[in-house]
Amino acid sequence: MAEDKPKPRPIIRIGLFLISHSLLVSVVCCTAGVLSLLLLPVLGKNTYISENALMPGSARPMLSNDDVSEGERFMNQILRFDTMNTGMEIPEMITAHIMDLGGEVSHHKFLPQFNKFHPLHFFLGPDAGTIPENYSCSSYGINTVGIIRAPRGDGKEAIVLVTPYNSLKITRAEALSLGIAYALFSLLAQVTWLSKDIVWLAADSRHGEYTAVASWLRDYHTASFGDLKHSEICAASNLSKMETMHNSFRHAGTMAAALVIKVTNRSTEFEKDALTIYAEASNGQMPNLDLINIVNYLAVHAQGYRVKVEKIWSLLNVWWLKSLGQLIEMLGKLAGSLNPQWNFGIPVSEYVECTATLASSLYNQALGVPTGPHGAFRDYQVDAITMEISPKFSSSLNNRQYEILLHVGRLVEGVVRSVNNLLEKFHQSFFLYLLTSPSRFVSVGVYMIAFALLVAPLPLVAASLFSDATKSNPDAEEDKSASKPASTLQPAPTFTSWKWLYAAKQVLVVHLWSAIVTLLPYFVDQIPDSSPTTKLSIWIVLSIITLLFLDSFSGSSFPSTIRSRDTEWILLKSVTVAATFIGLCLMSVINFATAEIGALFLVPMCLTAVPLRLDNKVNTLRALIRGACNVIFIFVGFPVTVFFVLKGALEGFDNMRFGDFWNWAESLWAWNSATYIYMCMVHLPCWVLCIQTLLHRF
Amino acid sequence: MEKTRSKTNEKKLGFWKWAIASVIFRLILIYFPQNLNLSSRPEVSTPVTSLRRLAEGYWLKQLSMSPYAGSMYHGSPLLLSVLGPLTAIKIEGQPNHLLCSLVSVIADFICALLIRATGRILQTARGLNLKFLGLDTMLEDIEIMPSGDIAALVYLWNPFTIFTCVGFNTSPVENLFVVLSLYGASAGIVPLAAFGWVIASHLSLYPVVLVIPVILLLGYCPDTPPRKLFLQRDLQKTGAEGSTKNHVQHRPLTNKPTEATFFWWRVILFFMWASIWIAYVLILCAISVKEYGGLPEMFKRTYGFILTVKDLSPNIGVLWYFFAEVFDFFRNFFLIVFHVNILFMILPLAIRLNHRPCFLAFVYLAISSMLKSYPSVGDSALYLGLMALFVNELAEMQFSFFLFCGYVGVSLLSPVMHNLWIWRGTGNANFYYATAMVYACFQIILVVESVNAMLNHDRKIRKLCTTTEG
């Protein structure tokens, strides 16, 4: 059979060629992957309005000075309630005003939801939370919901405006945002062009902005009245008669878009008023890019705002980024002089700024925790953003209320008018993108290249290691048997092509362990009165004990019949690399940013892992460097170290405590972030398996 | 002597320990189903196998309406009468559908035991054949895996089987009857084989193609090396009787029926029994759907539903997307094309693999699970379990690691893509369909490689025969 081996098919030949040069290919691919990640700011495209129906800015703003002064009066009235007793004054006042305008009002009472750990939340979608046992009537948050029915619509669609305020202690900025919403509401109650209902949610943020919005949305979509029976008990005690009238939950249609309007007191360092856009929802989901586009377009061109998105400030002064920017600028100029069509170069300052924004975008998406109350909408497939308005340099809100009311009101009116034009839900533009500035983005087709290049070596190396391991033994056997006289029977090879099953078993055991580690915090968290540091220590200790237990339970991984212990680690590494590849690819679909950042750590760690004893035996410079690299990668690859290194790099090493990691992990699982599952079920097992490879005994 | 040798070569696996552990694992999962919500996953339950639909059909029947009204239920009326009452019984404080899940667990367990018994039969047949061919010395050197035990454990611990078992659907029962017919055929119990085949075809239609492997199994014996070898061997032995005297004496002539004879009487008996069972099943069905349009209505709603691909809701197969996209006037043409695809492969495979009927059954099941209109992971669970019956023969299969990674990757990626499409709205149908196509590709590679490995194994045996003779 060996002599008349047919020539393999071309696709297999290409595969074999790549496998035989896997070292070169993997070095080239990894470098290219990192480089293309750094090039992403250059490759970003300018945003454009993709959906023609939106037509932003095509109509003249109708928000008049009368509406604005109405809003200002409303705001001053709110500010007069200085001392709050029950937290009912503002809802009542808003109710009265909305009734005057001819809108419908309802009150939505809710209790704070305690975030529970749902490891499978990602697959199941939003669910009804549990209500804590001991509550008091005064701890209710009360959202006020005003609805304008569209004169030209059929009541099937709605646009939501959200203004969070703290009902216990309202600030001037929050009052201003309520004023803006009221001014808009009074305008929209009169206009004739509305074809989608307008819902104004004055969210009571005493339990947090997100909680208020999320609980309203949950009740809106599930139509369950879980809180109602509690509120009935409380109704007699502290709600006025007018309240009970508005208790029924009012619905408008499905939501086309939602805008969260916030005003802050912090002034910016710029000459213009600034508008900060927050868009990241849970698990790195983004609203449709068109929504950001119209807000950006109207804010910049119609109202003269300066639009910002978050960026990591500490990156702005990094020297190597600057020199890289200079290099790119130079290359761009050179290319431009060769052919004027090649104008990819961007100035240094812009490059550095874009990189800082991109890094922040990546970081926020990777964290998987929403950056504001808009995140709650994304769970119901509603596109939403938070617009945060901050006054310009050296001015405060007090003397510029009127101006801000007018501009922001007109901006929101324009956005509402655009969304009102939509015939279908947002679908035209991108959902998967990274922002490099408010008007530039990197789409999925571009950033996937960086990731694909980074992980491409993994399957190659897995295949090459696998073929090494399977070839090394049977070849020798076959040669021997071929040289033997034909009369002796050639024993059939003993399952050489299934030898990987033992390594797969070892990998499976480690992954099983990682699943246990993922669930452990749920139990550790039940321990009362313990600091994060002790909890973290308990978590780590329990994890180590389980690992040792599982290791001893599963027994020796390879049977003694397979004597070739030197191929053992090769197979183990091959299976590890394959498992990591699957995990990273899976994560790149769930949350791209996490996978990209994770790949930066995991790929070098997996690829270089070689038993230290092997390096010791050879004892050359190359082996020494490889060993050192391995140890460094392993050290850097541990999630806890990653966390502290990154935190230290961003915030300084001064006030860091051991327990911070527990707090961070807790926040991740409380927000049901897939990053937590990635960290525990892909990153950690890979790290453990790499250590096992490093410490392999021959 | 035979026994001692098999003891030394076979590895102990602790079958019962692991089998019972798997049953306990299932019971635990059944008790906490609310977190998994598997019964609504498109990968696990299809319109044909879903127990929720069965409960709906039962409810309709209780209201004296046709169970097939409203295109909810598409299964057999017999299943409705057997499992229907179980769906309606609710035990206080226990999860719903507890009894049905218990039925699935029992079905899985029995199925595993039958696979194990089939494996035993195949293994003894293999040992006898090799001995007859004079290759029994080969046996001493090689480690022989107890293929029955392995296959049963693979079936029991396959995540696909577990999900199917926990996911409230009728696939475990359907799989049980398929395995029952294969067991009956390989053990030579004709009525059992006929019963299993009839019920399995009645429940899910596609096992109809198993009639060929079952006939081959009954007509010849369980899987053997190519029959030509035996003929050659016989000729040689009769030619040179003196020189190979010892060999002949050792040969257990009585155990080995004369090769290459076809037991026509068993096949005729099989058809007789099959017609009896068919008549029986049809009469029972006719009685139970008498008031609701009779048998024609039943055929239209069950087999018609399967063959015309009426329900285009997404699943892990390749047909739904295609028929959602295709123009209406081509629909009939492509329906024929897709179904004939399965039929096309039957004859060539039957000719090439006629000496290994059990393996042929595995190949048929794999192909039909790839091309059937409403596939679920339960079908994959069945053919993967059967594949493990041939561990010894497939020891040199290529790409095993690649296939394993592919199956793991696809089965993880598929729910994620579904989530992206249905829940998040950031993906679309193409994302999910892409995983379905990749899955189909891996199944094709699996079939091709396993058939390849099996043929190579036969070639090797032939080569060894010629070398020993020389």
mmCIF file of N, CA and C in Angstrom, chain A residues 311-368:
data_model
loop_
_atom_site.group_PDB
_atom_site.id
_atom_site.type_symbol
_atom_site.label_atom_id
_atom_site.label_comp_id
_atom_site.label_asym_id
_atom_site.label_seq_id
_atom_site.Cartn_x
_atom_site.Cartn_y
_atom_site.Cartn_z
ATOM 1 N N LYS A 311 -12.400 57.884 24.597
ATOM 2 C CA LYS A 311 -11.087 57.399 24.199
ATOM 3 C C LYS A 311 -10.232 57.176 25.436
ATOM 4 N N ILE A 312 -9.203 56.393 25.266
ATOM 5 C CA ILE A 312 -8.305 56.146 26.394
ATOM 6 C C ILE A 312 -7.248 57.232 26.381
ATOM 7 N N TRP A 313 -7.324 58.136 27.351
ATOM 8 C CA TRP A 313 -6.492 59.333 27.310
ATOM 9 C C TRP A 313 -5.015 59.014 27.470
ATOM 10 N N SER A 314 -4.748 57.983 28.269
ATOM 11 C CA SER A 314 -3.333 57.727 28.549
ATOM 12 C C SER A 314 -2.578 57.276 27.302
ATOM 13 N N LEU A 315 -3.304 56.857 26.291
ATOM 14 C CA LEU A 315 -2.621 56.418 25.080
ATOM 15 C C LEU A 315 -2.127 57.583 24.239
ATOM 16 N N LEU A 316 -2.666 58.783 24.528
ATOM 17 C CA LEU A 316 -2.337 59.917 23.659
ATOM 18 C C LEU A 316 -0.868 60.307 23.762
ATOM 19 N N ASN A 317 -0.226 59.962 24.881
ATOM 20 C CA ASN A 317 1.155 60.403 25.067
ATOM 21 C C ASN A 317 2.153 59.258 24.982
ATOM 22 N N VAL A 318 1.758 58.180 24.335
ATOM 23 C CA VAL A 318 2.682 57.049 24.244
ATOM 24 C C VAL A 318 3.641 57.285 23.089
ATOM 25 N N TRP A 319 4.925 57.163 23.380
ATOM 26 C CA TRP A 319 5.920 57.549 22.368
ATOM 27 C C TRP A 319 5.910 56.648 21.160
ATOM 28 N N TRP A 320 5.746 55.327 21.403
ATOM 29 C CA TRP A 320 5.882 54.434 20.241
ATOM 30 C C TRP A 320 4.702 54.563 19.299
ATOM 31 N N LEU A 321 3.555 54.941 19.864
ATOM 32 C CA LEU A 321 2.397 55.168 19.012
ATOM 33 C C LEU A 321 2.643 56.384 18.128
ATOM 34 N N LYS A 322 3.273 57.396 18.746
ATOM 35 C CA LYS A 322 3.562 58.611 17.983
ATOM 36 C C LYS A 322 4.544 58.324 16.860
ATOM 37 N N SER A 323 5.574 57.548 17.200
ATOM 38 C CA SER A 323 6.561 57.295 16.140
ATOM 39 C C SER A 323 5.967 56.406 15.056
ATOM 40 N N LEU A 324 5.085 55.504 15.459
ATOM 41 C CA LEU A 324 4.413 54.691 14.456
ATOM 42 C C LEU A 324 3.553 55.577 13.565
ATOM 43 N N GLY A 325 2.893 56.551 14.195
ATOM 44 C CA GLY A 325 2.078 57.491 13.431
ATOM 45 C C GLY A 325 2.917 58.265 12.446
ATOM 46 N N GLN A 326 4.121 58.673 12.911
ATOM 47 C CA GLN A 326 5.010 59.414 12.011
ATOM 48 C C GLN A 326 5.403 58.550 10.821
ATOM 49 N N LEU A 327 5.710 57.293 11.148
ATOM 50 C CA LEU A 327 6.110 56.380 10.074
ATOM 51 C C LEU A 327 4.988 56.237 9.052
ATOM 52 N N ILE A 328 3.772 56.083 9.563
ATOM 53 C CA ILE A 328 2.638 55.899 8.649
ATOM 54 C C ILE A 328 2.396 57.154 7.842
ATOM 55 N N GLU A 329 2.547 58.306 8.498
ATOM 56 C CA GLU A 329 2.353 59.564 7.783
ATOM 57 C C GLU A 329 3.380 59.688 6.654
ATOM 58 N N MET A 330 4.612 59.316 7.003
ATOM 59 C CA MET A 330 5.681 59.404 6.011
ATOM 60 C C MET A 330 5.402 58.476 4.832
ATOM 61 N N LEU A 331 5.016 57.258 5.179
ATOM 62 C CA LEU A 331 4.713 56.292 4.123
ATOM 63 C C LEU A 331 3.556 56.785 3.267
ATOM 64 N N GLY A 332 2.572 57.380 3.931
ATOM 65 C CA GLY A 332 1.420 57.888 3.196
ATOM 66 C C GLY A 332 1.835 58.980 2.235
ATOM 67 N N LYS A 333 2.715 59.860 2.706
ATOM 68 C CA LYS A 333 3.175 60.942 1.841
ATOM 69 C C LYS A 333 3.941 60.381 0.643
ATOM 70 N N LEU A 334 4.799 59.402 0.964
ATOM 71 C CA LEU A 334 5.597 58.782 -0.090
ATOM 72 C C LEU A 334 4.698 58.154 -1.142
ATOM 73 N N ALA A 335 3.704 57.416 -0.638
ATOM 74 C CA ALA A 335 2.780 56.756 -1.569
ATOM 75 C C ALA A 335 2.009 57.798 -2.361
ATOM 76 N N GLY A 336 1.627 58.891 -1.679
ATOM 77 C CA GLY A 336 0.893 59.942 -2.364
ATOM 78 C C GLY A 336 1.716 60.591 -3.456
ATOM 79 N N SER A 337 3.039 60.716 -3.219
ATOM 80 C CA SER A 337 3.879 61.335 -4.241
ATOM 81 C C SER A 337 4.068 60.393 -5.431
ATOM 82 N N LEU A 338 4.018 59.078 -5.161
ATOM 83 C CA LEU A 338 4.143 58.133 -6.266
ATOM 84 C C LEU A 338 2.870 58.106 -7.098
ATOM 85 N N ASN A 339 1.771 58.049 -6.415
ATOM 86 C CA ASN A 339 0.489 57.982 -7.125
ATOM 87 C C ASN A 339 -0.524 58.749 -6.302
ATOM 88 N N PRO A 340 -1.025 59.847 -6.793
ATOM 89 C CA PRO A 340 -1.922 60.688 -5.991
ATOM 90 C C PRO A 340 -3.195 59.961 -5.565
ATOM 91 N N GLN A 341 -3.482 58.845 -6.226
ATOM 92 C CA GLN A 341 -4.698 58.120 -5.833
ATOM 93 C C GLN A 341 -4.530 57.429 -4.489
ATOM 94 N N TRP A 342 -3.283 57.130 -4.121
ATOM 95 C CA TRP A 342 -3.059 56.422 -2.852
ATOM 96 C C TRP A 342 -2.965 57.433 -1.730
ATOM 97 N N ASN A 343 -4.031 57.814 -1.182
ATOM 98 C CA ASN A 343 -3.926 58.795 -0.094
ATOM 99 C C ASN A 343 -4.402 58.157 1.208
ATOM 100 N N PHE A 344 -3.654 57.175 1.646
ATOM 101 C CA PHE A 344 -4.076 56.533 2.896
ATOM 102 C C PHE A 344 -3.429 57.153 4.126
ATOM 103 N N GLY A 345 -2.471 58.028 3.905
ATOM 104 C CA GLY A 345 -1.761 58.572 5.058
ATOM 105 C C GLY A 345 -2.644 59.515 5.857
ATOM 106 N N ILE A 346 -2.512 59.474 7.170
ATOM 107 C CA ILE A 346 -3.213 60.457 7.985
ATOM 108 C C ILE A 346 -2.200 61.089 8.922
ATOM 109 N N PRO A 347 -2.451 62.326 9.353
ATOM 110 C CA PRO A 347 -1.497 63.007 10.233
ATOM 111 C C PRO A 347 -1.276 62.261 11.545
ATOM 112 N N VAL A 348 -0.128 62.539 12.165
ATOM 113 C CA VAL A 348 0.252 61.828 13.390
ATOM 114 C C VAL A 348 -0.795 62.006 14.473
ATOM 115 N N SER A 349 -1.201 63.259 14.700
ATOM 116 C CA SER A 349 -2.111 63.520 15.813
ATOM 117 C C SER A 349 -3.428 62.770 15.602
ATOM 118 N N GLU A 350 -3.869 62.759 14.348
ATOM 119 C CA GLU A 350 -5.125 62.083 14.073
ATOM 120 C C GLU A 350 -4.980 60.578 14.291
ATOM 121 N N TYR A 351 -3.801 60.063 13.869
ATOM 122 C CA TYR A 351 -3.578 58.628 14.042
ATOM 123 C C TYR A 351 -3.629 58.265 15.515
ATOM 124 N N VAL A 352 -2.917 59.068 16.332
ATOM 125 C CA VAL A 352 -2.858 58.739 17.760
ATOM 126 C C VAL A 352 -4.243 58.841 18.375
ATOM 127 N N GLU A 353 -4.985 59.852 17.971
ATOM 128 C CA GLU A 353 -6.322 60.028 18.530
ATOM 129 C C GLU A 353 -7.254 58.882 18.111
ATOM 130 N N CYS A 354 -7.162 58.541 16.840
ATOM 131 C CA CYS A 354 -7.986 57.440 16.347
ATOM 132 C C CYS A 354 -7.648 56.156 17.085
ATOM 133 N N THR A 355 -6.346 55.949 17.329
ATOM 134 C CA THR A 355 -5.943 54.731 18.021
ATOM 135 C C THR A 355 -6.498 54.708 19.439
ATOM 136 N N ALA A 356 -6.442 55.874 20.099
ATOM 137 C CA ALA A 356 -6.956 55.923 21.470
ATOM 138 C C ALA A 356 -8.454 55.642 21.481
ATOM 139 N N THR A 357 -9.164 56.183 20.502
ATOM 140 C CA THR A 357 -10.607 55.930 20.433
ATOM 141 C C THR A 357 -10.889 54.472 20.123
ATOM 142 N N LEU A 358 -10.114 53.945 19.183
ATOM 143 C CA LEU A 358 -10.301 52.541 18.809
ATOM 144 C C LEU A 358 -10.044 51.639 20.002
ATOM 145 N N ALA A 359 -8.992 51.979 20.765
ATOM 146 C CA ALA A 359 -8.668 51.157 21.931
ATOM 147 C C ALA A 359 -9.805 51.198 22.929
ATOM 148 N N SER A 360 -10.378 52.376 23.114
ATOM 149 C CA SER A 360 -11.484 52.488 24.054
ATOM 150 C C SER A 360 -12.699 51.718 23.547
ATOM 151 N N SER A 361 -12.935 51.810 22.245
ATOM 152 C CA SER A 361 -14.058 51.086 21.650
ATOM 153 C C SER A 361 -13.875 49.581 21.843
ATOM 154 N N LEU A 362 -12.648 49.124 21.570
ATOM 155 C CA LEU A 362 -12.333 47.705 21.761
ATOM 156 C C LEU A 362 -12.512 47.302 23.215
ATOM 157 N N TYR A 363 -12.002 48.153 24.106
ATOM 158 C CA TYR A 363 -12.041 47.828 25.535
ATOM 159 C C TYR A 363 -13.484 47.728 26.016
ATOM 160 N N ASN A 364 -14.303 48.720 25.644
ATOM 161 C CA ASN A 364 -15.681 48.722 26.118
ATOM 162 C C ASN A 364 -16.468 47.552 25.561
ATOM 163 N N GLN A 365 -16.212 47.232 24.295
ATOM 164 C CA GLN A 365 -16.907 46.079 23.729
ATOM 165 C C GLN A 365 -16.431 44.786 24.371
ATOM 166 N N ALA A 366 -15.130 44.724 24.633
ATOM 167 C CA ALA A 366 -14.576 43.486 25.185
ATOM 168 C C ALA A 366 -15.091 43.238 26.590
ATOM 169 N N LEU A 367 -15.272 44.321 27.327
ATOM 170 C CA LEU A 367 -15.737 44.172 28.697
ATOM 171 C C LEU A 367 -17.140 43.566 28.712
ATOM 172 N N GLY A 368 -17.930 43.915 27.716
ATOM 173 C CA GLY A 368 -19.265 43.342 27.625
ATOM 174 C C GLY A 368 -20.247 43.945 28.597
#
